[in-house]
mmCIF file of N, CA, C and O and ligand atoms in Angstrom:
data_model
loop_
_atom_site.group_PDB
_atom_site.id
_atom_site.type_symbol
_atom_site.label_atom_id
_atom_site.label_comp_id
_atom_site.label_asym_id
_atom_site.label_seq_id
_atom_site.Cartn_x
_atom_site.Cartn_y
_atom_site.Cartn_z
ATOM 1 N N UNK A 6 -9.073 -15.293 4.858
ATOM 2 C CA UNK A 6 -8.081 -14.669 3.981
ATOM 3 C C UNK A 6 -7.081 -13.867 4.802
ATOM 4 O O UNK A 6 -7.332 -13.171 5.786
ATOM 5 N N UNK A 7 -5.813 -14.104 4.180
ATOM 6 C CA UNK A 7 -4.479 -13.417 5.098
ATOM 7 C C UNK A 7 -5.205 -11.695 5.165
ATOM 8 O O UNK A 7 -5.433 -11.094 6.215
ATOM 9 N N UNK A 8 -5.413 -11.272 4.056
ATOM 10 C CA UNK A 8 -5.050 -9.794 3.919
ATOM 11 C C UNK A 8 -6.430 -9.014 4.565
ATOM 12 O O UNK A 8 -6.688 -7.818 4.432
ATOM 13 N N UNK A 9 -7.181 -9.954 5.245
ATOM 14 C CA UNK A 9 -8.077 -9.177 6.322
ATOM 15 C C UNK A 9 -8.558 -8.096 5.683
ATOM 16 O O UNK A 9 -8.209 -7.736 4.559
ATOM 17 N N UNK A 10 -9.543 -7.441 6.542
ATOM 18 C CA UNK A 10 -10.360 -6.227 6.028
ATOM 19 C C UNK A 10 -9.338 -4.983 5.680
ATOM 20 O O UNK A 10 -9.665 -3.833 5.974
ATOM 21 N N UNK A 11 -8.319 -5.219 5.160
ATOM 22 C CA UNK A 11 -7.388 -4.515 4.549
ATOM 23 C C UNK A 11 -7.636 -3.935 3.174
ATOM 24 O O UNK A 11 -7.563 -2.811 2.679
ATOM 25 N N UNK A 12 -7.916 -4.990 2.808
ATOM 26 C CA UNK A 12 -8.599 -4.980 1.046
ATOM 27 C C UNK A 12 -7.753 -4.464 0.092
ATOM 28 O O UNK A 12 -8.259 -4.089 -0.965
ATOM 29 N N UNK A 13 -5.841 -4.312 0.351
ATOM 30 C CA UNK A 13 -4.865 -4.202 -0.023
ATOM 31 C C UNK A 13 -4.306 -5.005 -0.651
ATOM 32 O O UNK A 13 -5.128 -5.913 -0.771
ATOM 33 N N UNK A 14 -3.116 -5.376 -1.317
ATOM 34 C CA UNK A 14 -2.651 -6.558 -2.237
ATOM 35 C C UNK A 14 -0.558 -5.641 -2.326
ATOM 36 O O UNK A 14 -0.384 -4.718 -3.121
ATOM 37 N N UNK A 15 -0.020 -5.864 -1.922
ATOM 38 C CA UNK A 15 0.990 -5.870 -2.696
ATOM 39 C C UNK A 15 1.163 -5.159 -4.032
ATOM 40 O O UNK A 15 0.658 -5.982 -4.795
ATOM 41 N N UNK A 16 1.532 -4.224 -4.721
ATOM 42 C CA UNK A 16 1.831 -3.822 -6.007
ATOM 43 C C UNK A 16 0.740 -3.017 -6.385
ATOM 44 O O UNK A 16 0.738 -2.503 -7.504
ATOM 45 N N UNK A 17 -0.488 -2.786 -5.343
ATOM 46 C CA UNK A 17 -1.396 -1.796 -6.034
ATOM 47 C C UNK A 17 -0.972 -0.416 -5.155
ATOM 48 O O UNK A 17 -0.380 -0.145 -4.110
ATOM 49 N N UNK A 18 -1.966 0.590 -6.749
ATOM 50 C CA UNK A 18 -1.032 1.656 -6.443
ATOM 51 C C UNK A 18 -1.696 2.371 -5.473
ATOM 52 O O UNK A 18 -2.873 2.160 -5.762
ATOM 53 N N UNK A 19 -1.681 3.282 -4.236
ATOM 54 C CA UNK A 19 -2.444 3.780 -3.487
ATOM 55 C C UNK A 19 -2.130 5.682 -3.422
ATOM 56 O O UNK A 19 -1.119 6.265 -3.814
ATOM 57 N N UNK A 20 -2.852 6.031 -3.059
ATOM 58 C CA UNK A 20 -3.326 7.440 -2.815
ATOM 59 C C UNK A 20 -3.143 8.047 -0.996
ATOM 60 O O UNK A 20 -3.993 7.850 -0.128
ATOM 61 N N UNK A 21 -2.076 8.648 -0.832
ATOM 62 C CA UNK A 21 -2.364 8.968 0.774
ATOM 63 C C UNK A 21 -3.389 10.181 0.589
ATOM 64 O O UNK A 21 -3.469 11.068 -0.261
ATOM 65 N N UNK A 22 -4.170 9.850 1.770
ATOM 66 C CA UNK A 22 -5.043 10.981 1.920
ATOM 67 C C UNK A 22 -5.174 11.573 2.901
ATOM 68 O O UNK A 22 -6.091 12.391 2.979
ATOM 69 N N UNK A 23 -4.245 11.343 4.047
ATOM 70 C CA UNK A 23 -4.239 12.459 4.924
ATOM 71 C C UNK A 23 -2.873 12.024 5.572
ATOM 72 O O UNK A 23 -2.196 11.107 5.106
ATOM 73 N N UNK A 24 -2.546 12.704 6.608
ATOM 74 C CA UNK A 24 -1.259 12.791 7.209
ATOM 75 C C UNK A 24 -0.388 14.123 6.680
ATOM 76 O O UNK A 24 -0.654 15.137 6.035
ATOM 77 N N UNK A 25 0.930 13.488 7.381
ATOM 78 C CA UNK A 25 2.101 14.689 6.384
ATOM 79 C C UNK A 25 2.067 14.602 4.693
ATOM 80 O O UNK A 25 2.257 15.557 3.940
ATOM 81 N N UNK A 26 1.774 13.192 4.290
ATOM 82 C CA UNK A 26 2.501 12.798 2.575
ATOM 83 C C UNK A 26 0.795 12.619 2.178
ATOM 84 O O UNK A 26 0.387 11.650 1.538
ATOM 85 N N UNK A 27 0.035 13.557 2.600
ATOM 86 C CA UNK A 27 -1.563 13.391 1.695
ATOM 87 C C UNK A 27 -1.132 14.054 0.554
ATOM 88 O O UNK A 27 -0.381 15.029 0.571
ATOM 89 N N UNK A 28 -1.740 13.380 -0.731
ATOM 90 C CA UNK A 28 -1.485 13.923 -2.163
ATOM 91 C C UNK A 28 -0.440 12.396 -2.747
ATOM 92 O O UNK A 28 -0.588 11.770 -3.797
ATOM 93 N N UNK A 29 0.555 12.157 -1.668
ATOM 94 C CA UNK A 29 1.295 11.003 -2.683
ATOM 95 C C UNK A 29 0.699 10.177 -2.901
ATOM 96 O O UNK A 29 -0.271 9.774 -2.259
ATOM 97 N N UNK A 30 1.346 9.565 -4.263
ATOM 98 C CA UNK A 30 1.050 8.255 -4.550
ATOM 99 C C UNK A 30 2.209 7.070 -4.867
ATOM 100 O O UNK A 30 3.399 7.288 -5.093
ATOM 101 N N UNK A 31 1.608 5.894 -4.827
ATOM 102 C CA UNK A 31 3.202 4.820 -5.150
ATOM 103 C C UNK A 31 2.216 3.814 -4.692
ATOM 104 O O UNK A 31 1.127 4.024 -4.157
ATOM 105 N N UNK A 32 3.074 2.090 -5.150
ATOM 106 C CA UNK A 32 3.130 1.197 -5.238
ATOM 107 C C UNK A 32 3.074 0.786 -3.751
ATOM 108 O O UNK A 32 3.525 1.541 -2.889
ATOM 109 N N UNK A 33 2.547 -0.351 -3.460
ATOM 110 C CA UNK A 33 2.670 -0.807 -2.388
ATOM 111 C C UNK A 33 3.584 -2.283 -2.086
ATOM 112 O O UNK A 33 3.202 -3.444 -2.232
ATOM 113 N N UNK A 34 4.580 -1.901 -1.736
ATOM 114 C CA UNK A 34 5.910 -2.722 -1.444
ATOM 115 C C UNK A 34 5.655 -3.695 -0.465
ATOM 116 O O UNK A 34 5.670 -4.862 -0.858
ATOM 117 N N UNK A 35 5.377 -3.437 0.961
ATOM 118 C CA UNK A 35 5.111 -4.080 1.738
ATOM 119 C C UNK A 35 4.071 -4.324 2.383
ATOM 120 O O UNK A 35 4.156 -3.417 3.210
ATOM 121 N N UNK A 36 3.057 -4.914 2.662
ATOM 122 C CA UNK A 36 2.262 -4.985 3.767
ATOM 123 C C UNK A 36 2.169 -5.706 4.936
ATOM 124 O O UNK A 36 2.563 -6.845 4.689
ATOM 125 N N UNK A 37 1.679 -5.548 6.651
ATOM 126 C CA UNK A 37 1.466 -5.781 7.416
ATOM 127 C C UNK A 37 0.074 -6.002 7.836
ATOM 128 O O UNK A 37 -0.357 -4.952 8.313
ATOM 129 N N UNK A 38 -1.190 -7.352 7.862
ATOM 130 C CA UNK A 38 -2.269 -6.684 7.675
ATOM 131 C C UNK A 38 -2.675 -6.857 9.589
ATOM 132 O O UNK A 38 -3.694 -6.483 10.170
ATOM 133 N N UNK A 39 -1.673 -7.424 10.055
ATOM 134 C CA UNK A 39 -2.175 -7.395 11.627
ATOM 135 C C UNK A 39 -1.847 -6.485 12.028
ATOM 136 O O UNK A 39 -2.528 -6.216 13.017
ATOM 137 N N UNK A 40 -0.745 -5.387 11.725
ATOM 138 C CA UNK A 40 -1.074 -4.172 11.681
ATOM 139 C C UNK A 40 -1.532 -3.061 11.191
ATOM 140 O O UNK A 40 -1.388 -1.950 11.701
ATOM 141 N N UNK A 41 -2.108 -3.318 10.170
ATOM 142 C CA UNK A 41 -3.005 -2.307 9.474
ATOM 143 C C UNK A 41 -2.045 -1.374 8.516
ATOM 144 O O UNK A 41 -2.606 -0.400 8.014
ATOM 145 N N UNK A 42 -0.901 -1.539 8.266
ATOM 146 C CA UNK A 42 0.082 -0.763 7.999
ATOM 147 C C UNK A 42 0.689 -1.205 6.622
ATOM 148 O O UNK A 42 0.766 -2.427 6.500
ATOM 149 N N UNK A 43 1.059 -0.589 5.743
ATOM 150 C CA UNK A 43 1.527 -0.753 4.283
ATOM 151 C C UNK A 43 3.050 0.058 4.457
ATOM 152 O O UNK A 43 3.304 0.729 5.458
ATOM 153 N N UNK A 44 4.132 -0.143 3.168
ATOM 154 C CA UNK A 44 4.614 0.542 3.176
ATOM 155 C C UNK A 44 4.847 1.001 1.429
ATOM 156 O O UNK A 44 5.246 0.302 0.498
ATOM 157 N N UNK A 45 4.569 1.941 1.444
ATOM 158 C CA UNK A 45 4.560 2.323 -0.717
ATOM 159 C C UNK A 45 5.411 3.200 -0.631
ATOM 160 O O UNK A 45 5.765 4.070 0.165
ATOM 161 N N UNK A 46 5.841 2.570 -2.206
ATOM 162 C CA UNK A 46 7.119 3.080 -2.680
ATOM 163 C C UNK A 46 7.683 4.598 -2.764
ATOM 164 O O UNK A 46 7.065 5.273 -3.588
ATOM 165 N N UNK A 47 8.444 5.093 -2.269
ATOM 166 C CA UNK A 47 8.539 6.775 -2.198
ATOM 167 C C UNK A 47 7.763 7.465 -1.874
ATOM 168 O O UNK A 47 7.421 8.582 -2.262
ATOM 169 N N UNK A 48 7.390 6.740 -1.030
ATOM 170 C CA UNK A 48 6.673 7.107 0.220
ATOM 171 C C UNK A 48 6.703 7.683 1.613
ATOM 172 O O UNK A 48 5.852 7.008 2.193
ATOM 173 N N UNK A 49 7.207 8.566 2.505
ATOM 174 C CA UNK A 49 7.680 8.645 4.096
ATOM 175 C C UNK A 49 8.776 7.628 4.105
ATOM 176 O O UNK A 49 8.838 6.409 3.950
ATOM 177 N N UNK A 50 9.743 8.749 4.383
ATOM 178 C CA UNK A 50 10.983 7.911 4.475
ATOM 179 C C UNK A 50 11.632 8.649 6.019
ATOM 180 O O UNK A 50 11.773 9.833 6.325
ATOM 181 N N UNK A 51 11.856 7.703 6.586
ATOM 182 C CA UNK A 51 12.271 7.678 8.278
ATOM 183 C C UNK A 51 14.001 7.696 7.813
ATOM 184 O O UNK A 51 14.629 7.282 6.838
ATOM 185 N N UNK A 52 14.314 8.337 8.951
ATOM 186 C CA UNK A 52 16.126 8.726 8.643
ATOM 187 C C UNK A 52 16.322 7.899 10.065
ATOM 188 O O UNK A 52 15.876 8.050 11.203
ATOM 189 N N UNK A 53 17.324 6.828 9.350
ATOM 190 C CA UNK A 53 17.906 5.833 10.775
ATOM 191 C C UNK A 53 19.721 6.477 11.196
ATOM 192 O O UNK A 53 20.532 6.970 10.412
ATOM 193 N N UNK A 54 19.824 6.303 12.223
ATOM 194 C CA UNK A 54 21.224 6.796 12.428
ATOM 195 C C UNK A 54 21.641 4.637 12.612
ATOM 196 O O UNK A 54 21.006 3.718 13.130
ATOM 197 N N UNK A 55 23.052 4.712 11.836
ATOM 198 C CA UNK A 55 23.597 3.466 11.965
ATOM 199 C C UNK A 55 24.677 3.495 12.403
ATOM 200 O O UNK A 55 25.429 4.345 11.925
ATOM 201 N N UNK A 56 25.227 2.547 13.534
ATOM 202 C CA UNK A 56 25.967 2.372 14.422
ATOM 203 C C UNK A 56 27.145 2.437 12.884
ATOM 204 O O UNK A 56 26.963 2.180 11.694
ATOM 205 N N UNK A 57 28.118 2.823 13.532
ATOM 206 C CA UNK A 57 29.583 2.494 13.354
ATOM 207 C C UNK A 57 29.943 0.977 13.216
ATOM 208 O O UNK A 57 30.148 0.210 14.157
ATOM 209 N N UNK A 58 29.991 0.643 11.754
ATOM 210 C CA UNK A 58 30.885 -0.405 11.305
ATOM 211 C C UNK A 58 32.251 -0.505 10.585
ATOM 212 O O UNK A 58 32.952 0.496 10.437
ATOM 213 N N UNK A 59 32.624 -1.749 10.133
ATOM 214 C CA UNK A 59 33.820 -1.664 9.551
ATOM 215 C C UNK A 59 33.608 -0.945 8.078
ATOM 216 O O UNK A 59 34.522 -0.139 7.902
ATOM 217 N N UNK A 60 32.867 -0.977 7.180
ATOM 218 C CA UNK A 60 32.357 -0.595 6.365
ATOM 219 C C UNK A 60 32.090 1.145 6.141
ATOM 220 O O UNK A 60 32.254 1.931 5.208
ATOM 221 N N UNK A 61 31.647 1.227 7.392
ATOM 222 C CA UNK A 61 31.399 2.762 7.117
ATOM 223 C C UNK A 61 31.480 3.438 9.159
ATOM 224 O O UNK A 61 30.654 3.857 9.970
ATOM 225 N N UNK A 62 32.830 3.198 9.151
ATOM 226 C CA UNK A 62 33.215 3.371 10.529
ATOM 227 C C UNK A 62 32.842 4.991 10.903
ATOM 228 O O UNK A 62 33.243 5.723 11.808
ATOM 229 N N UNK A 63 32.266 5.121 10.230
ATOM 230 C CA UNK A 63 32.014 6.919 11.488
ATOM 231 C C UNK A 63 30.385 6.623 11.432
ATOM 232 O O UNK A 63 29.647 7.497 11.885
ATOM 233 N N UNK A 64 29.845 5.495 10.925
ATOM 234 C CA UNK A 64 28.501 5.426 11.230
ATOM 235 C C UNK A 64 27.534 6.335 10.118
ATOM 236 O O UNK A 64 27.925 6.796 9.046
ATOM 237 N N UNK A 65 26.434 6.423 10.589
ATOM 238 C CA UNK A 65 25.763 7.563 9.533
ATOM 239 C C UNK A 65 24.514 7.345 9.467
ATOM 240 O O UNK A 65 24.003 6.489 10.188
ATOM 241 N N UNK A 66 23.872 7.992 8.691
ATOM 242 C CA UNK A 66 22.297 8.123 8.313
ATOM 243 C C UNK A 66 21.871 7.680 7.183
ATOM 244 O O UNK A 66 22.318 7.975 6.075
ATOM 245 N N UNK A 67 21.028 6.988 7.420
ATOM 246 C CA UNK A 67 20.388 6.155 6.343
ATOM 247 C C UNK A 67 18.571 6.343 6.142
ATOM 248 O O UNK A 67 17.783 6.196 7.077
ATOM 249 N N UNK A 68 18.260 6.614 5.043
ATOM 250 C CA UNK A 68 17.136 7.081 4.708
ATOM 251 C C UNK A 68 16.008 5.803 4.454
ATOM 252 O O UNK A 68 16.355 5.033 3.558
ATOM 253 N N UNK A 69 15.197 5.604 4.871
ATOM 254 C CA UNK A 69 14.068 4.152 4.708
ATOM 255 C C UNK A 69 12.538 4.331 4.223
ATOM 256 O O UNK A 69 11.900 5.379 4.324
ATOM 257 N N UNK A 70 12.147 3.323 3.770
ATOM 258 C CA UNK A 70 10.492 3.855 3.476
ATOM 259 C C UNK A 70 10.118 2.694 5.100
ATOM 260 O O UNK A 70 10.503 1.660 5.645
ATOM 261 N N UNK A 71 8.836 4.127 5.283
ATOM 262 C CA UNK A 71 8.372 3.927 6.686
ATOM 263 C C UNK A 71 6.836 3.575 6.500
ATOM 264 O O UNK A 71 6.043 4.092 5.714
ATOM 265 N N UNK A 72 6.600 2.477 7.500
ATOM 266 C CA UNK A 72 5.097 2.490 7.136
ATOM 267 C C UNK A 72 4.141 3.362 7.184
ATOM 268 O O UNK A 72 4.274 4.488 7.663
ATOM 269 N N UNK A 73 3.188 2.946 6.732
ATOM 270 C CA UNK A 73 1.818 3.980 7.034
ATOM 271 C C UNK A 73 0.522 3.586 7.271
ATOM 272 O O UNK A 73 0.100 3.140 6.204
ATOM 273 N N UNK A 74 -0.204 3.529 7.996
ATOM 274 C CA UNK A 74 -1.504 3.085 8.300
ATOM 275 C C UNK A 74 -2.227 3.170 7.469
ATOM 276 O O UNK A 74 -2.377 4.297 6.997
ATOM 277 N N UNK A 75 -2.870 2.247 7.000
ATOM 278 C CA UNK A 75 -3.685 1.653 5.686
ATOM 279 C C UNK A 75 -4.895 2.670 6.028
ATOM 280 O O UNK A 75 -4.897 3.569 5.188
ATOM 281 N N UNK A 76 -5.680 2.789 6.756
ATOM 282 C CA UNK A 76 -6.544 4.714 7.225
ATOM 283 C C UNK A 76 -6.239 5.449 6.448
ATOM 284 O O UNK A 76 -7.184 5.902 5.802
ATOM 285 N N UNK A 77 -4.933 5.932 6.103
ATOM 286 C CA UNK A 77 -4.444 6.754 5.682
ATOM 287 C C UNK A 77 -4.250 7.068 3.977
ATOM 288 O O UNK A 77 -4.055 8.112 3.354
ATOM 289 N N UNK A 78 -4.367 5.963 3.655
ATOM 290 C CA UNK A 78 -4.401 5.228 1.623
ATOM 291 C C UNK A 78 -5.741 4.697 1.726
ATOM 292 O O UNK A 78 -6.436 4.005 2.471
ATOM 293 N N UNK A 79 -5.788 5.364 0.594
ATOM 294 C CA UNK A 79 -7.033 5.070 -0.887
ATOM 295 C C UNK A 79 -6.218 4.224 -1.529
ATOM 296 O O UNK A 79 -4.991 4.273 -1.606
ATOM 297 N N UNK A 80 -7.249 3.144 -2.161
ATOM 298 C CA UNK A 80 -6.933 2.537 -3.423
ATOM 299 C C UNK A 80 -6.823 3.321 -4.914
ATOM 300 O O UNK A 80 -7.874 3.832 -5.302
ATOM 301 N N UNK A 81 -6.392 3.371 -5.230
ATOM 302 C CA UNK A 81 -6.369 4.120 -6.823
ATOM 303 C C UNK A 81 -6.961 2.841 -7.872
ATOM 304 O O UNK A 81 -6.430 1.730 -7.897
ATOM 305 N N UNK A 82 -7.515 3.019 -8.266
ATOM 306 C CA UNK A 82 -8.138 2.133 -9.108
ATOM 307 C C UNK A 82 -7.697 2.306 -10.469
ATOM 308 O O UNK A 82 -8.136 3.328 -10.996
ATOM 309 N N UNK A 83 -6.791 1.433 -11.335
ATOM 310 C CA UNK A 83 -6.714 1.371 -12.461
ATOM 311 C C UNK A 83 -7.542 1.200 -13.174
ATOM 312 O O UNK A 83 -7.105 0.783 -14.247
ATOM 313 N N UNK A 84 -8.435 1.292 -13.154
ATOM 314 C CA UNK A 84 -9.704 1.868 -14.494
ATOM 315 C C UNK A 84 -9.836 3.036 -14.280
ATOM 316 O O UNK A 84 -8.981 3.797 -14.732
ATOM 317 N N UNK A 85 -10.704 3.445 -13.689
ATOM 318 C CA UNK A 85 -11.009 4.615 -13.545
ATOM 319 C C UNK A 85 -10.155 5.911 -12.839
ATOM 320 O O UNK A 85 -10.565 7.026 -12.516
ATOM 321 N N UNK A 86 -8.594 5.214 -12.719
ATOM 322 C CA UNK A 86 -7.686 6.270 -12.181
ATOM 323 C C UNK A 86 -8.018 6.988 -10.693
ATOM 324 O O UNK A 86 -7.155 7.620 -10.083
ATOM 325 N N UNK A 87 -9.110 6.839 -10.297
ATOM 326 C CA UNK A 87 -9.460 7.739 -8.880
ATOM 327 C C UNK A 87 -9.416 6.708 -7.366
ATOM 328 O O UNK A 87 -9.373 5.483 -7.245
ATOM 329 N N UNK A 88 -9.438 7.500 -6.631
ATOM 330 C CA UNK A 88 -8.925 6.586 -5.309
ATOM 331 C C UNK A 88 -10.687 6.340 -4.890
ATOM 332 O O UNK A 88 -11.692 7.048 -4.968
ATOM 333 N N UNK A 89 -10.424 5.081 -4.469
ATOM 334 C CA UNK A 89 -11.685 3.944 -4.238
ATOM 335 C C UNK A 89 -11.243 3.674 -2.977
ATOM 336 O O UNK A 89 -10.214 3.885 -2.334
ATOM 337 N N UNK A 90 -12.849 2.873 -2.701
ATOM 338 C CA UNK A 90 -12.969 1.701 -1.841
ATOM 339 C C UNK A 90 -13.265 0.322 -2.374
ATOM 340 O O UNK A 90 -13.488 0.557 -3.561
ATOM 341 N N UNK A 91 -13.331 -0.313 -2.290
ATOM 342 C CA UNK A 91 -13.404 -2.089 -3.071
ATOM 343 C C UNK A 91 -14.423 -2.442 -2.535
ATOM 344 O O UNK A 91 -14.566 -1.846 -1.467
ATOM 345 N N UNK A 92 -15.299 -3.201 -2.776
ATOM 346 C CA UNK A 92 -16.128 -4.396 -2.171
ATOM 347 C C UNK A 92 -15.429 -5.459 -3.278
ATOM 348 O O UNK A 92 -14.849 -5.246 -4.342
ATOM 349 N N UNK A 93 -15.856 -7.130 -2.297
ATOM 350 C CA UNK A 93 -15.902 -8.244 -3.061
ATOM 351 C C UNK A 93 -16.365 -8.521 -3.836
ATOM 352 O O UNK A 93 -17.244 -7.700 -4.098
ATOM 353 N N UNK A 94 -16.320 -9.692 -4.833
ATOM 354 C CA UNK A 94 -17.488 -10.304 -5.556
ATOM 355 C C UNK A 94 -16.802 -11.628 -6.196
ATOM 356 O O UNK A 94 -15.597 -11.859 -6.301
ATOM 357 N N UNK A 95 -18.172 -12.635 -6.694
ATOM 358 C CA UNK A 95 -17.089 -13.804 -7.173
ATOM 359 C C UNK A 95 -17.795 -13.373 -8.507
ATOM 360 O O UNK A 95 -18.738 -12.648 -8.824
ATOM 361 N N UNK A 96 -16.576 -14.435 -9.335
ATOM 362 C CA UNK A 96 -17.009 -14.280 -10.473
ATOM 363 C C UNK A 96 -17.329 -15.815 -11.177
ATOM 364 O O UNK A 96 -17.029 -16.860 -10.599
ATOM 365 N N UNK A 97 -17.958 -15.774 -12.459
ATOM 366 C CA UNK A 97 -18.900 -16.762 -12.540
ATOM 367 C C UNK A 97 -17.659 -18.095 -12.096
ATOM 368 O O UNK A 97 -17.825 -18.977 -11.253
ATOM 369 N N UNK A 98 -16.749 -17.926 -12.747
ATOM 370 C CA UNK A 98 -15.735 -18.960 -11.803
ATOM 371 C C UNK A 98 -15.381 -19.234 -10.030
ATOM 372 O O UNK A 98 -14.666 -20.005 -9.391
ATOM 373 N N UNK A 99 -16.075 -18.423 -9.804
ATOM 374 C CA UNK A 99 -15.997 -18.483 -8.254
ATOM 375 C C UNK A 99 -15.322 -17.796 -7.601
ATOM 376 O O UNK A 99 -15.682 -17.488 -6.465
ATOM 377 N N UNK A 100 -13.819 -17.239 -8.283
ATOM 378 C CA UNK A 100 -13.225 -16.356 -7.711
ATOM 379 C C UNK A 100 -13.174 -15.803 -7.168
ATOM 380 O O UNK A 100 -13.189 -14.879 -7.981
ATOM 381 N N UNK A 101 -13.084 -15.179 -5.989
ATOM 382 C CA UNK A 101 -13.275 -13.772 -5.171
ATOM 383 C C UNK A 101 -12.340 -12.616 -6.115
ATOM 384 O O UNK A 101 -11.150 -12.871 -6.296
ATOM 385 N N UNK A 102 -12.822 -11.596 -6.583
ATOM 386 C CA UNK A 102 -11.909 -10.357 -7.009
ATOM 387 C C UNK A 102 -12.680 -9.004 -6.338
ATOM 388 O O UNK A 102 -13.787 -8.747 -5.864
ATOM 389 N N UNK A 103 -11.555 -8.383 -6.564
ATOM 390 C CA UNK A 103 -12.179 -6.840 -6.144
ATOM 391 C C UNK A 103 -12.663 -6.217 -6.928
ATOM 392 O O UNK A 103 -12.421 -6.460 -8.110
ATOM 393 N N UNK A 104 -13.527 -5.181 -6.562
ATOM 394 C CA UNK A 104 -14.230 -4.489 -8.063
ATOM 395 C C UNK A 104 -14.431 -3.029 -7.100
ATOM 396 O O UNK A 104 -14.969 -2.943 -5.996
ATOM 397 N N UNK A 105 -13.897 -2.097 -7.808
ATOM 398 C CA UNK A 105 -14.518 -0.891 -7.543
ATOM 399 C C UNK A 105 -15.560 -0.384 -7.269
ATOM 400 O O UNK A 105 -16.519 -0.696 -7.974
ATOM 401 N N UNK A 106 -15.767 0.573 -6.163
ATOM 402 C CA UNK A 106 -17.247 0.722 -6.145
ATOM 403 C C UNK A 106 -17.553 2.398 -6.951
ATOM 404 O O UNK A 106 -18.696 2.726 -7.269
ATOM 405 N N UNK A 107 -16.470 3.216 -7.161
ATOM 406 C CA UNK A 107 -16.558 4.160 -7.863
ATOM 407 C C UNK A 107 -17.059 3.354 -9.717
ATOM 408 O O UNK A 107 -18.214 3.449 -10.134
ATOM 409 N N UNK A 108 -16.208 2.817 -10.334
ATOM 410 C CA UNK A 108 -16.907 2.439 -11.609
ATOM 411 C C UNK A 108 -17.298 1.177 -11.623
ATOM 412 O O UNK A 108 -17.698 0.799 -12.724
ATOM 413 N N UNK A 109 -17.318 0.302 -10.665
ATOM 414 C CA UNK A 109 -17.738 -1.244 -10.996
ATOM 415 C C UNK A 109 -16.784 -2.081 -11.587
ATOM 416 O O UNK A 109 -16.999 -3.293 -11.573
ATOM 417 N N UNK A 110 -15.735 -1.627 -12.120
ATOM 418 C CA UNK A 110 -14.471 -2.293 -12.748
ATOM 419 C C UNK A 110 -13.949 -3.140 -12.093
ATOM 420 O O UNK A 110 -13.415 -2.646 -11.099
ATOM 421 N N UNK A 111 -13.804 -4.524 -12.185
ATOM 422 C CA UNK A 111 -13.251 -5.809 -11.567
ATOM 423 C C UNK A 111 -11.705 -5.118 -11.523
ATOM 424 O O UNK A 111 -11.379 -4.730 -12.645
ATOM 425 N N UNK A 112 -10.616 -4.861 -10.423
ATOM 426 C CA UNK A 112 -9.538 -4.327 -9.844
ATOM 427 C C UNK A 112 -8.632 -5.547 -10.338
ATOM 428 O O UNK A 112 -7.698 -5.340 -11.112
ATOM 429 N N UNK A 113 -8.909 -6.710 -9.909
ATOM 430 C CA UNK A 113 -7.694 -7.748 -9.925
ATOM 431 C C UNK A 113 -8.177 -8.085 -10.764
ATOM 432 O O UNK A 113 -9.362 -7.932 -11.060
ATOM 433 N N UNK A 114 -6.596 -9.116 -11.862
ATOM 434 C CA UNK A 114 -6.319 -9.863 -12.775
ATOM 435 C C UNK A 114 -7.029 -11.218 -12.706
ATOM 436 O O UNK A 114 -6.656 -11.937 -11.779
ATOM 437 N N UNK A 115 -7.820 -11.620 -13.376
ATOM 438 C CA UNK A 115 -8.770 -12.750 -13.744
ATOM 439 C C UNK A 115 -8.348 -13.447 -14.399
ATOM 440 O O UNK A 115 -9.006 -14.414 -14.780
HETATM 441 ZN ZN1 ZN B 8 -12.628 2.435 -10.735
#
């Protein structure tokens, strides 16, 4: 599986729990799983300085969402609202889904 011992997905919502932004939460926009790194929505935002174009010829600063090391995010679990860890499981269809290990609640859409 692409998303490796990441146990992340795109669009779920996560919990930082330590760093500068411990306490936020948001969506997860991007992921990287060979680097271990996510990036969620309104989340650490890195200030880029941009060269001088025709467009905006004196150049300037531009504000970005910056990654963050997946270490660093909890899963938030939509059932039970609290930040998790996942284990696997199939289901009688075979599926692989995630299921919470705080309430047992199957995480992904079936
Ligand atoms: Zn749960």
């Amino acid at each position: 599986m692409a998303q490796g011992k990441v146990g992340l997905k795109k669009g779920d919502n996560v919990l930082v729990i330590s760093g500068e932004d411990k306490g936020k939460s948001g969506k997860i926009v991007d992921i990287f799983p060979k680097k271990s790194q996510v990036i969620v929505e309104g989340v650490r935002f890195i200030k880029k300085h941009m060269k001088p174009t025709q467009k905006s010829p004196q150049g300037g600063i531009v504000t970005q969402e910056s990654v963050i090391n997946v270490s660093n995010v909890r899963l938030l679990c939509n059932k039970c609202n609290k930040p998790t860890t996942i284990r696997r499981e199939r289901t009688k269809e075979g599926k692989s889904v995630r299921v919470c290990k705080k309430c047992g609640e199957i995480i992904d859409r079936v």
